[in-house]
Tab-separated table of C-alpha atoms in Angstrom:
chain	number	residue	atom	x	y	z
A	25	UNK	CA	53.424	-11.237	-46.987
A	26	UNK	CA	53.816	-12.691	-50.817
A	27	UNK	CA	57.092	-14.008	-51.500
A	28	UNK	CA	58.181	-12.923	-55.249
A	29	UNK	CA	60.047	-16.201	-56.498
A	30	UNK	CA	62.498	-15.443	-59.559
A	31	UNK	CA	61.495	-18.286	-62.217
A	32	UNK	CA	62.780	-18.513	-65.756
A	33	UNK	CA	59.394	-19.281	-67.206
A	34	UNK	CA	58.040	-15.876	-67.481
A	35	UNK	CA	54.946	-16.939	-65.039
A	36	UNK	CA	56.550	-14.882	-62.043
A	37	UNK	CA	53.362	-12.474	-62.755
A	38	UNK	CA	50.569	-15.279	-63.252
A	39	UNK	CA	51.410	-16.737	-59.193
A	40	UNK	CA	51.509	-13.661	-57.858
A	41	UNK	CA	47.948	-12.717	-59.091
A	42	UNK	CA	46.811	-16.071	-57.875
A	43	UNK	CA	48.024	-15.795	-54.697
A	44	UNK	CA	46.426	-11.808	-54.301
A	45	UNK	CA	43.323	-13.424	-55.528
A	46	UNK	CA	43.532	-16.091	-53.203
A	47	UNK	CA	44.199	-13.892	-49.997
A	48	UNK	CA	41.487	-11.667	-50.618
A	49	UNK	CA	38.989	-13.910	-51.050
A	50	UNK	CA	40.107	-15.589	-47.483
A	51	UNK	CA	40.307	-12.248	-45.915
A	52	UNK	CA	36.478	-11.940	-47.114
A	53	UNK	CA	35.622	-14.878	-45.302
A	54	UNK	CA	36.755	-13.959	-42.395
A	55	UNK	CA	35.333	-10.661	-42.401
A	56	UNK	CA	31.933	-11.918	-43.349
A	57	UNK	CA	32.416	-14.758	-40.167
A	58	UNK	CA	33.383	-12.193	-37.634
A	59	UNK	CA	30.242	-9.478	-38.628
A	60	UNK	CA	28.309	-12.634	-38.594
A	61	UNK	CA	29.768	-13.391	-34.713
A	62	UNK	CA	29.249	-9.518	-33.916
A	63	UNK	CA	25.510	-9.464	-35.718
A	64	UNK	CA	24.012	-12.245	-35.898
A	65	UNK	CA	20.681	-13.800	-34.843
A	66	UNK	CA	23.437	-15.714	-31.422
A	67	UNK	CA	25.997	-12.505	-32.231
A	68	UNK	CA	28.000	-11.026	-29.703
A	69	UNK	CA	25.948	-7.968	-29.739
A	70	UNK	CA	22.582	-9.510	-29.806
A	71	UNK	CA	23.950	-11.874	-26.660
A	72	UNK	CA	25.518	-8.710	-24.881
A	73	UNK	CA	22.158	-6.521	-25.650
A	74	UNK	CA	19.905	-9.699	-24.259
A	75	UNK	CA	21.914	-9.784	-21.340
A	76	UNK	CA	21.604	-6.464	-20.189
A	77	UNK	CA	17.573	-6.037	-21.434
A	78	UNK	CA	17.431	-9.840	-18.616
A	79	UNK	CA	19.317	-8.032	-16.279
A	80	UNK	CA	17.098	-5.132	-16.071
A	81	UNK	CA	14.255	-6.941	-15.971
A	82	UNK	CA	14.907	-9.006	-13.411
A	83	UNK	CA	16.122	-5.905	-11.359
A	84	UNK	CA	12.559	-4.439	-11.760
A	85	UNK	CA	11.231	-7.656	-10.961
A	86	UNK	CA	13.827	-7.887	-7.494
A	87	UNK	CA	12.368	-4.345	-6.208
A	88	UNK	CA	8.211	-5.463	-7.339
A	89	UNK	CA	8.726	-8.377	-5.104
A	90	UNK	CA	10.252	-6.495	-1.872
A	91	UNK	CA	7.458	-4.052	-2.150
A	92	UNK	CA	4.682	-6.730	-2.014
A	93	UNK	CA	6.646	-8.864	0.495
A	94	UNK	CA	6.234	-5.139	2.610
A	95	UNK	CA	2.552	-5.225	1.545
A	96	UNK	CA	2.178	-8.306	2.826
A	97	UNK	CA	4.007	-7.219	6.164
A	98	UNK	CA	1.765	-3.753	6.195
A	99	UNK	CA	-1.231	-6.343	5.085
A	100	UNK	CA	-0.847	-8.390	8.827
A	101	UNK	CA	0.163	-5.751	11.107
A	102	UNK	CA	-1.484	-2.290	9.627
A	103	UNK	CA	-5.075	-1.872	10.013
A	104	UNK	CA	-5.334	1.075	7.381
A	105	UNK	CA	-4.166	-1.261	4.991
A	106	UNK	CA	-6.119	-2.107	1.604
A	107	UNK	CA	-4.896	-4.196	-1.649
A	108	UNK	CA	-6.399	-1.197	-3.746
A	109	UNK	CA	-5.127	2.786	-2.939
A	110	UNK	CA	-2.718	1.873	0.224
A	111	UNK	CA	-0.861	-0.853	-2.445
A	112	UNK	CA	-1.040	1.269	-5.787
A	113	UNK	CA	0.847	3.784	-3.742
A	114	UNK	CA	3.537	1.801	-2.115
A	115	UNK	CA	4.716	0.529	-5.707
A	116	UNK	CA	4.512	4.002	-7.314
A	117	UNK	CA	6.427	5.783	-3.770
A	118	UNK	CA	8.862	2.769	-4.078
A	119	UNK	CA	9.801	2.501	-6.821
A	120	UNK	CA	10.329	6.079	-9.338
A	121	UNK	CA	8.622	6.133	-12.438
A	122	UNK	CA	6.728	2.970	-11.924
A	123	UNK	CA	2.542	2.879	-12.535
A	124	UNK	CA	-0.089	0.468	-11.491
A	125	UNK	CA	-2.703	0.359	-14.233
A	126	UNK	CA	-5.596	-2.359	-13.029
A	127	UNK	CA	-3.693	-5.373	-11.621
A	128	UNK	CA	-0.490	-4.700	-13.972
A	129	UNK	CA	2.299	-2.923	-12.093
A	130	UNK	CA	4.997	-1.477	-14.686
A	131	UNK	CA	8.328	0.043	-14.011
A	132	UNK	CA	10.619	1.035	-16.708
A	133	UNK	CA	8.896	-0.038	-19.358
A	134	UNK	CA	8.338	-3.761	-17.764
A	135	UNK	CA	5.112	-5.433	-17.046
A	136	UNK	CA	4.361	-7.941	-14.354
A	137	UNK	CA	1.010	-9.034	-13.206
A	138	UNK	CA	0.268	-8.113	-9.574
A	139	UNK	CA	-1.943	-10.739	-7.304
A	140	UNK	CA	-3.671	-8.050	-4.397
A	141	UNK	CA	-5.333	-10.311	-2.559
A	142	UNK	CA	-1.667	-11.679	-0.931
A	143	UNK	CA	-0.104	-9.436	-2.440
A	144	UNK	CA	2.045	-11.361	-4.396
A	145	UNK	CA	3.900	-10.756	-8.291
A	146	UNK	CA	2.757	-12.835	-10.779
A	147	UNK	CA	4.189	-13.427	-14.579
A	148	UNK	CA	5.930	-11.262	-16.554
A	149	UNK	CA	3.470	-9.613	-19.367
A	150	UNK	CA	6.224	-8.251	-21.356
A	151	UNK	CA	7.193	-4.282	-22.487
A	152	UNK	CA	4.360	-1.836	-21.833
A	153	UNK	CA	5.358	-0.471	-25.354
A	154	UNK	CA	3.981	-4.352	-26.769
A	155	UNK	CA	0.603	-4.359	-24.288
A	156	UNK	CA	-3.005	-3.758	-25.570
A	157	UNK	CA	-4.588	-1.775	-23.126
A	158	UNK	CA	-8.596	-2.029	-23.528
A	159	UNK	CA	-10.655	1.182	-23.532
A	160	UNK	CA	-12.787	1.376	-20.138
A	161	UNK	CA	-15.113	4.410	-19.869
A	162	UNK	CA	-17.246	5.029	-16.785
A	163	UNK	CA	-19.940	6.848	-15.164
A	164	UNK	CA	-22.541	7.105	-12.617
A	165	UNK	CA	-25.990	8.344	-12.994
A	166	UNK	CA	-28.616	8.833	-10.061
A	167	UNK	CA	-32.006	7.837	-10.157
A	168	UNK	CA	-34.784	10.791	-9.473
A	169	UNK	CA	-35.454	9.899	-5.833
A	170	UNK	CA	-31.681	9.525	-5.180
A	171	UNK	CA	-32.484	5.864	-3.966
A	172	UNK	CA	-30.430	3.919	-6.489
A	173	UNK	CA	-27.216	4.794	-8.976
A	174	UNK	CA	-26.726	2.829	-12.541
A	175	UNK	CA	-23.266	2.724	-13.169
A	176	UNK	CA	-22.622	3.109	-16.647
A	177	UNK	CA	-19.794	0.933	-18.143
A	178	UNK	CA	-17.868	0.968	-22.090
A	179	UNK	CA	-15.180	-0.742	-22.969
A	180	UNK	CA	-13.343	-1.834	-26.604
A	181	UNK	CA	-9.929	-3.907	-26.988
A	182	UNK	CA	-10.153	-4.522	-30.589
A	183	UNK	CA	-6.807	-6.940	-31.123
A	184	UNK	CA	-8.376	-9.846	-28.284
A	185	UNK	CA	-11.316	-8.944	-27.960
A	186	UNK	CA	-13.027	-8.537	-23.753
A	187	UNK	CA	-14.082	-11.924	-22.679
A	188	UNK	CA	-15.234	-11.105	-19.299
A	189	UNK	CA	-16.645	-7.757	-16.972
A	190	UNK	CA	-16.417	-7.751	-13.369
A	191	UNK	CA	-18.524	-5.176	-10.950
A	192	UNK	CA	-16.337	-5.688	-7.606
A	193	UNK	CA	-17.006	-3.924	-4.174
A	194	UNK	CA	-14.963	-4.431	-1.072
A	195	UNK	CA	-13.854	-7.645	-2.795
A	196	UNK	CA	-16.371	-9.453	-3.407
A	197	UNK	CA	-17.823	-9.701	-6.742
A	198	UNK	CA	-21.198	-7.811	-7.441
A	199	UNK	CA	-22.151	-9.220	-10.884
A	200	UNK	CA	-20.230	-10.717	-13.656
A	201	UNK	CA	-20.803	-10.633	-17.466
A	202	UNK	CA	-19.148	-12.941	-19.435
A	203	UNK	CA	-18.420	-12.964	-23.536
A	204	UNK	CA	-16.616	-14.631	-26.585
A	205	UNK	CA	-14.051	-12.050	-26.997
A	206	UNK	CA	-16.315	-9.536	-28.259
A	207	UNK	CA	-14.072	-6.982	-30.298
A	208	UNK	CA	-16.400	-4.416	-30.960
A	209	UNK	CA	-17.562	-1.804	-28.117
A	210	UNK	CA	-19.768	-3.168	-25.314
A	211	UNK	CA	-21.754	-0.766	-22.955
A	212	UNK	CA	-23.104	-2.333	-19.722
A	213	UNK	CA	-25.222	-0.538	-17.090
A	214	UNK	CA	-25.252	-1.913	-12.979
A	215	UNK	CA	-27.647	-0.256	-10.960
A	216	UNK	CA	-26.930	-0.243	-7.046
A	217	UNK	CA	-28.320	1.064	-4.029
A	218	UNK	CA	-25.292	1.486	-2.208
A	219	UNK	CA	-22.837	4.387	-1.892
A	220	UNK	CA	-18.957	3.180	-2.436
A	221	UNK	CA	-16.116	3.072	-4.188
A	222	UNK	CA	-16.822	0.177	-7.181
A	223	UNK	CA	-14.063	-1.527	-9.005
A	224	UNK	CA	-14.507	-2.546	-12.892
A	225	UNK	CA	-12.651	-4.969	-13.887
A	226	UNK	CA	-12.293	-5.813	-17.614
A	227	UNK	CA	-10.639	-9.312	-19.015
A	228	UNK	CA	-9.109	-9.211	-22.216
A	229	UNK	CA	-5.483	-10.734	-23.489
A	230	UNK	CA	-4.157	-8.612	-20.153
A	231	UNK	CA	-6.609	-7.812	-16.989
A	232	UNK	CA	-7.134	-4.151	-16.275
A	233	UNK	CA	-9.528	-2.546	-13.698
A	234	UNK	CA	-10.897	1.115	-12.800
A	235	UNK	CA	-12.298	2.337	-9.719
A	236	UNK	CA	-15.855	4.451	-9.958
A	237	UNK	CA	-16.920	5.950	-6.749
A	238	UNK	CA	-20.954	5.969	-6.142
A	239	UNK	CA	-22.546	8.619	-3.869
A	240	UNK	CA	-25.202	10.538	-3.275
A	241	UNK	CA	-27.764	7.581	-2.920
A	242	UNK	CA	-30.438	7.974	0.602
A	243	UNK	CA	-31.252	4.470	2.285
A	244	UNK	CA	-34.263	4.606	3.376
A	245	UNK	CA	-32.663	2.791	6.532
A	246	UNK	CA	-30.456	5.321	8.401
A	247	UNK	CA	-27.722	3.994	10.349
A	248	UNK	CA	-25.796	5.907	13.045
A	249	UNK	CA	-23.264	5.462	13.173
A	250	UNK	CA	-23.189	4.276	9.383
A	251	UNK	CA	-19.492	2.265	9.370
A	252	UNK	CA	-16.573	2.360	11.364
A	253	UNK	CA	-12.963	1.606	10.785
A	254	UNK	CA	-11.972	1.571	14.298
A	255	UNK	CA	-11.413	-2.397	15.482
A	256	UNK	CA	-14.045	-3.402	18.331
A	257	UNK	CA	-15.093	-6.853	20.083
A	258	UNK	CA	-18.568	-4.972	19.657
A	259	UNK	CA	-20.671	-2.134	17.138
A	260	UNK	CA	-23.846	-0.894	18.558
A	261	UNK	CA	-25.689	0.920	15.718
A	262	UNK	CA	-28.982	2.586	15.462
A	263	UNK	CA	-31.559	1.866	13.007
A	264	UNK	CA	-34.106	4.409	11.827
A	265	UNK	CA	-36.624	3.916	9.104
A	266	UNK	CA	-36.630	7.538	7.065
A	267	UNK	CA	-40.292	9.094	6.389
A	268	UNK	CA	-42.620	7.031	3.936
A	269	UNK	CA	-46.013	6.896	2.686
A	270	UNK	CA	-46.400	3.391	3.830
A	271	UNK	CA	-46.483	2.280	7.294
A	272	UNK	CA	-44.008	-0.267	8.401
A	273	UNK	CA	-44.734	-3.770	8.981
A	274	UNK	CA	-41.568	-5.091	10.023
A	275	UNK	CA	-38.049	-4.514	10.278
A	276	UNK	CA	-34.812	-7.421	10.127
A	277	UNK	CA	-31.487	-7.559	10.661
A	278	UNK	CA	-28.471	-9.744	10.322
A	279	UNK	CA	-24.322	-9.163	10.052
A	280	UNK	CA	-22.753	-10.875	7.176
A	281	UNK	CA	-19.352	-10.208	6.265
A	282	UNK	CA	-20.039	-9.893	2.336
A	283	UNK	CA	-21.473	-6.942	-0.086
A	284	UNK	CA	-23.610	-9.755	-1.956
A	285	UNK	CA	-27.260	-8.866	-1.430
A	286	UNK	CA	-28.620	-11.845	0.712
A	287	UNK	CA	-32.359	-13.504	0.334
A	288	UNK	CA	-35.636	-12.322	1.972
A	289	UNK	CA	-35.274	-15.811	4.010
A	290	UNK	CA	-32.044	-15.463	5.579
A	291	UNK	CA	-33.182	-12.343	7.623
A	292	UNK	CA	-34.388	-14.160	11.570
A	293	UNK	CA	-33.484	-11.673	13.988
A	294	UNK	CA	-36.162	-8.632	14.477
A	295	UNK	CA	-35.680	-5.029	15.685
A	296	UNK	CA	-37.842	-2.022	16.399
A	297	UNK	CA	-37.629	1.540	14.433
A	298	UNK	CA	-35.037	3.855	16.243
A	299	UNK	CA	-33.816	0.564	18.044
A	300	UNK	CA	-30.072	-0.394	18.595
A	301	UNK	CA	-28.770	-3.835	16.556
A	302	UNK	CA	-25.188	-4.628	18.506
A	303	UNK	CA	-22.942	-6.682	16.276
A	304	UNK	CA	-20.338	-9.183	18.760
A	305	UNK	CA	-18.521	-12.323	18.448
A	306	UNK	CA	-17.006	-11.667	14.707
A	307	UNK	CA	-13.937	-10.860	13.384
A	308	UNK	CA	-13.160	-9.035	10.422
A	309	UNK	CA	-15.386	-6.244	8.126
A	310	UNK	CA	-18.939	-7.022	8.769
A	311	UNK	CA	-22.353	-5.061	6.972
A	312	UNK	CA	-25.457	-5.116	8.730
A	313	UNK	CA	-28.449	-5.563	6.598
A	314	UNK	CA	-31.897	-4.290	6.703
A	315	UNK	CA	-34.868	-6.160	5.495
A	316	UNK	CA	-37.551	-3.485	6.080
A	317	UNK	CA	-41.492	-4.377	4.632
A	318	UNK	CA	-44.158	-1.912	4.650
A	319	UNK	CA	-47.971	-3.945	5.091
A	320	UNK	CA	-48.856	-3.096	1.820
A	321	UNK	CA	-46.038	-5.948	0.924
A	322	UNK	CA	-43.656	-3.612	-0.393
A	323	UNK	CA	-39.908	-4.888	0.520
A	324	UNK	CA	-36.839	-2.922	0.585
A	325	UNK	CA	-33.239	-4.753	0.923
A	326	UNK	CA	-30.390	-2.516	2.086
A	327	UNK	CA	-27.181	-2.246	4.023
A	328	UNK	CA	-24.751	-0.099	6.129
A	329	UNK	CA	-21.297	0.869	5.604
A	330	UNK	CA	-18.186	-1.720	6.815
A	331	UNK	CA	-17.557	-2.387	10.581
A	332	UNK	CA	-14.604	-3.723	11.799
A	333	UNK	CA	-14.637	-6.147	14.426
A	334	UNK	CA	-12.269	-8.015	16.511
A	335	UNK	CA	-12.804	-10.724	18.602
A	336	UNK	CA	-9.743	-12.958	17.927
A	337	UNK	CA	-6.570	-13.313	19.855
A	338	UNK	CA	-3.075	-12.676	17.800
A	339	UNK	CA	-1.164	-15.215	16.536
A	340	UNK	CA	1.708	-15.822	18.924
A	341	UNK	CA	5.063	-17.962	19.107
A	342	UNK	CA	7.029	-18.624	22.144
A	343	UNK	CA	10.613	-19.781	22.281
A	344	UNK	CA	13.125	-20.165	25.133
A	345	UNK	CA	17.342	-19.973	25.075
A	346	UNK	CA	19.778	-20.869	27.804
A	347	UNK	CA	21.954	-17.872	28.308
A	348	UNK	CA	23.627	-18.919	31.412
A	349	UNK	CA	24.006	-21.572	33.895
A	350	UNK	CA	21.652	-19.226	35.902
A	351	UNK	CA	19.468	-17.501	33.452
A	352	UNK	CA	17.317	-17.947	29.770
A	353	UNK	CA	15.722	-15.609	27.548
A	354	UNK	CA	12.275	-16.100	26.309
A	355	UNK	CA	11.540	-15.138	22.955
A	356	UNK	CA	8.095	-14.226	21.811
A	357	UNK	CA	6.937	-12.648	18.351
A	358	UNK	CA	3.022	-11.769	17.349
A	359	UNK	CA	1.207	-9.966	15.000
A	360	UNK	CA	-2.310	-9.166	14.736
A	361	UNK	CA	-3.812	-8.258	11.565
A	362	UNK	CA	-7.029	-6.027	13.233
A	363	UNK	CA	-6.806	-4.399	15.836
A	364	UNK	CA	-2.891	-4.659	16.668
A	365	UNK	CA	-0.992	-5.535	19.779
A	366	UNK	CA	-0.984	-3.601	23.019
A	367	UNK	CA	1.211	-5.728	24.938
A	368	UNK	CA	3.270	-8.566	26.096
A	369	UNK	CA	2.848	-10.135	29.545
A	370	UNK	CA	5.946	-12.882	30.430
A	371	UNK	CA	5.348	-15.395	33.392
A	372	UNK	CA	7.540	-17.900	35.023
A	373	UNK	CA	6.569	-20.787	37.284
A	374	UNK	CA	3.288	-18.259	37.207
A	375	UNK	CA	4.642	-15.214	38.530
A	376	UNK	CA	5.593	-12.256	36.424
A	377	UNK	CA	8.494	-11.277	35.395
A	378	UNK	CA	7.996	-8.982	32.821
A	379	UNK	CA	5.466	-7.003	31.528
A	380	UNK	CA	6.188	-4.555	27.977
A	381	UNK	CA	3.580	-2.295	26.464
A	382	UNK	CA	4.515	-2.351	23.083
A	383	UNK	CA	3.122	-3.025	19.303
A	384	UNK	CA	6.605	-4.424	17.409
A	385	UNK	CA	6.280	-8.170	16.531
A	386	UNK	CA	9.252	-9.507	18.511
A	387	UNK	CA	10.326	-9.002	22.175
A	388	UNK	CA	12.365	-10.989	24.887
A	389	UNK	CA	12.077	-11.364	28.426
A	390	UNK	CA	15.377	-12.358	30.723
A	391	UNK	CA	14.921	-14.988	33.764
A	392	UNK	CA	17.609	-14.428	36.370
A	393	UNK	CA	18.318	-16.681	38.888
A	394	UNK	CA	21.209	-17.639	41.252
A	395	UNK	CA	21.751	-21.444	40.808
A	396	UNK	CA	21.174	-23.555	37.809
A	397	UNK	CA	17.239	-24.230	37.301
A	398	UNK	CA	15.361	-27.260	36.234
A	399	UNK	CA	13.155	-27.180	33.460
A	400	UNK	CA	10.376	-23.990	34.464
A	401	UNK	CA	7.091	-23.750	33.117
A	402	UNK	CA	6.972	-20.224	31.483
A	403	UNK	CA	4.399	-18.712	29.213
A	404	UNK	CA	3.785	-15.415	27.354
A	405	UNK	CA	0.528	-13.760	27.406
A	406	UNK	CA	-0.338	-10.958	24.165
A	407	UNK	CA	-3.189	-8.821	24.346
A	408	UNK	CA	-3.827	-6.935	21.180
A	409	UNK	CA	-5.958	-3.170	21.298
A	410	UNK	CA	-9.306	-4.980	21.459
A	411	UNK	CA	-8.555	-6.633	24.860
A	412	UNK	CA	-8.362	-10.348	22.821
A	413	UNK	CA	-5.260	-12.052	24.638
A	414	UNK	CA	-3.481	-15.084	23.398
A	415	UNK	CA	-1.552	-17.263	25.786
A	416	UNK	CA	1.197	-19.579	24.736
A	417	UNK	CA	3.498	-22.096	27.252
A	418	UNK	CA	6.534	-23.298	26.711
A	419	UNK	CA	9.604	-25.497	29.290
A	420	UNK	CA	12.702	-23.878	30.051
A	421	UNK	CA	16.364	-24.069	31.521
A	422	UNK	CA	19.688	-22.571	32.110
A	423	UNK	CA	22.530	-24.001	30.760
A	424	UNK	CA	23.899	-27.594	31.600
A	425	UNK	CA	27.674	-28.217	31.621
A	426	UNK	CA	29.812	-30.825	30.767
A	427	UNK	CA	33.468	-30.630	32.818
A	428	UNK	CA	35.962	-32.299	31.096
A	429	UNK	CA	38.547	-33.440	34.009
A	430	UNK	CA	42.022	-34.315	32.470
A	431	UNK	CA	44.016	-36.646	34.373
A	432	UNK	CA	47.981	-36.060	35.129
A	433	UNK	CA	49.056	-39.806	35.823
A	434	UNK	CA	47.569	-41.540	32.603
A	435	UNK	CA	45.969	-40.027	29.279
A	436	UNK	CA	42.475	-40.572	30.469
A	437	UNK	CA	39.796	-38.157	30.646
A	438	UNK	CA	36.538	-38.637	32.777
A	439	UNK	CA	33.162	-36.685	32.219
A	440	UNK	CA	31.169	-35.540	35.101
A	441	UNK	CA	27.946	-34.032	34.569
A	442	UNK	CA	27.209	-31.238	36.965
A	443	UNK	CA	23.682	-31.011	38.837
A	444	UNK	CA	21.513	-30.462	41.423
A	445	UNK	CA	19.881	-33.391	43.135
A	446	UNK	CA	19.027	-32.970	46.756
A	447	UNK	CA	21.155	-29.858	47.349
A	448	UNK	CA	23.921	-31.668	46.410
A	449	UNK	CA	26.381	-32.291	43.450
A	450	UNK	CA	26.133	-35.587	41.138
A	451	UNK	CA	29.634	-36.648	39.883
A	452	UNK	CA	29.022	-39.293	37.297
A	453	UNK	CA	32.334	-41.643	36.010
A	454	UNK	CA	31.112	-43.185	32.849
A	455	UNK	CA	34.656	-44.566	33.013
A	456	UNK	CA	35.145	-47.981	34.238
A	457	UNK	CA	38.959	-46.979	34.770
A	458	UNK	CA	38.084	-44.425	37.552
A	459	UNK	CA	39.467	-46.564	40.740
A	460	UNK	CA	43.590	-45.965	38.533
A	461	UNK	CA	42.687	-41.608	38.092
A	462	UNK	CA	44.197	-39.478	40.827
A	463	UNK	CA	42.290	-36.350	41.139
A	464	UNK	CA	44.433	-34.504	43.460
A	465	UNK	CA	45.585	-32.383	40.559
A	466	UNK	CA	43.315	-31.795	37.300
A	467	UNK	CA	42.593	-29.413	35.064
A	468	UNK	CA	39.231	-28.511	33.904
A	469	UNK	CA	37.786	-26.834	31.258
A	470	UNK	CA	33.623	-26.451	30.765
A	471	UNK	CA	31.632	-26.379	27.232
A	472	UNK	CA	28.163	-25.959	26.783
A	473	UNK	CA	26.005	-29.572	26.496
């Protein structure tokens, strides 16, 4: 408010211009200070608008991580599992909107690097809308005699440039070709004598992949059965050499757990045309390749589909809790990442006592008896679809107490510990004061030791 002072002088109008002035201009600062707090590079708005873009981010991230922890869980316990198809789809069912391009999953606009072989998330790549995505084409030619397939392969990322092409199959890598972040278009062409599904994998500033599926190729090796998802301790397949203009020398075998073509040298083991090879005593996804040579020295390298094997126990734990003073409660949890559990067989002091056909990962078993026990040897026994068992021990007891006897005469208390020796009951008096306590009348209380 300006104050109009009466003066004599005739410079009443002179102040009060001064003063306008001089309120104006202080009224601009402030303006300009508080547009600066609201709009500024550290503004309000910039702050609030930061805030909320972290927040969402690290919501996406928060759902991307429970997914892949449930991968993980599907990973140990769900034979149909696979880090390629059975993972793409949990992220995209779990979470709307979201996409998985390569080994980048992105939800709402936010990128995150995906590890499949734990699964597990990696770093943050930033907003899909700021990502150079390179160009992959791919196709798949046969060859004439349908014995072999070239997969054809282009790709461009012109920002980066592609440093690096993987050729990937069942996880384990087929070839690699390696460059100085080469801008302009490269073409490659793999030729395989396999059928499957292939994965490309192309480095550049991010890592994307694409899957090309090869079929149509005849082995001259027929197997029958040619694969098999189903987990066995054994696989008995049949081998058959198909109809050629060359007369067969020899034909050997071996199981190797890899889609890596192995050396002429490493085959040892021989078999007959139309014989049966039996795989046993492996665990896991195992090939069986053919080295078949004709006596004109011709050589021909080739292998089946996956077999699954399983010839290891599950992974067991084994704990045991007092319940009472005359019972316990063991706890056992498994898992088995093949074939899967069947069942759960409990034992005490070696007879049974409970028996649970079941595949969750966490049961108990309840020992009843009708005095308090000394430590019993008890053990759990897990036998997963195979017939593999696992057998784990562990010591355990009911419940001790402690009876806390509380003297009327004198403010003395005595502990007695309760058990059996003999058929009999052990009163211990830590108390040298025990000859002065009248025990006539008492009361008692019990707590757990």
């Amino acid at each position: 408010m300006l104050e109009f002072v009466e003066r004599t002088d005739g410079k009443e109008k002179e102040i009060t211009t001064i003063a306008l002035v001089v309120t104006l201009i202080v009224l601009l600062i402030l303006a300009g200070t508080s547009i600066a707090m609201l709009t500024g590079e550290n503004g309000i708005i910039k702050r609030a608008t930061q805030a909320k873009e972290n927040s969402r981010k690290a919501e996406v991230r928060e759902k991307l991580e429970l997914i892949l922890l449930n991968a993980y869980n599907e990973k140990m316990l769900n034979d149909k599992y696979n880090q390629n198809e059975f993972l793409d789809n949990m992220i995209t069912r779990g979470i709307e909107g979201a996409e998985v391009k390569g080994d980048i999953a992105i939800a709402d606009g936010y990128a995150y690097e995906i590890d499949r072989s734990v699964p597990k998330i990696g770093k943050y790549l930033g907003k899909e809308k700021d990502l150079v995505f390179p160009e992959i084409v791919t196709s798949v030619t046969l060859a004439e005699d349908n014995k072999t397939a070239t997969i054809h392969i282009t790709a461009k990322e012109e920002r980066n440039g592609i440093s690096k092409i993987e050729i990937i199959q069942y996880g384990h890598v087929l070839e690699t070709y390696e460059y100085e972040n080469i801008k302009e278009e490269i073409t490659e062409n793999f030729i395989t004598k396999q059928n499957g599904v292939y994965t490309i994998k192309v480095y550049t500033g991010i890592t994307i992949s694409e899957r090309v599926k090869v079929e149509g190729i005849i082995a001259s090796i027929e197997y029958s059965p040619n694969g098999s998802e189903e987990y066995k301790k054994e696989h008995r397949v049949k081998v058959s050499v198909k109809e050629t203009d060359e007369k067969v020398k020899s034909i050997k075998y071996q199981w190797l757990d890899t889609t890596v073509e192995p050396s002429k040298e490493s085959f040892l083991e021989n078999c007959e045309n139309n014989g049966t090879v039996i795989g046993k005593g492996v665990t896991g996804t195992y090939y069986l390749w053919i080295l078949l040579e004709t006596e004109n020295g011709k050589t021909n390298i080739c292998r089946s589909e996956g077999f699954n094997f399983d010839n290891q126990g599950p992974i067991v734990q084994l704990t045991s809790t007092p319940t009472s003073e005359t019972s316990f409660t063991l706890n056992a949890s498994a898992n088995d990442k093949h074939s899967g559990i069947e069942r759960y067989e409990f034992y005490v002091e070696g007879e049974t006592i409970d028996t649970q056909v079941t595949q969750i990962s966490s049961v108990q078993a309840v020992w009843a008896g009708t005095e308090m026990a000394e430590e019993k040897e008890c053990y759990v026994r897990v036998y997963d679809v195979a017939g593999n068992q696992t057998t784990i021990l562990v010591s355990a007891r009911t419940k001790l107490y402690v009876w806390e006897i509380s003297v009327l005469q004198q403010p003395a208390y005595y502990s007695i510990e309760v058990g059996k020796v003999n058929g009999g009951v052990t009163l211990t008096f830590p108390s040298k004061r025990r000859e002065k306590a009248n025990f006539e009348n008492f009361n008692h209380k019990s707590r757990n030791r």
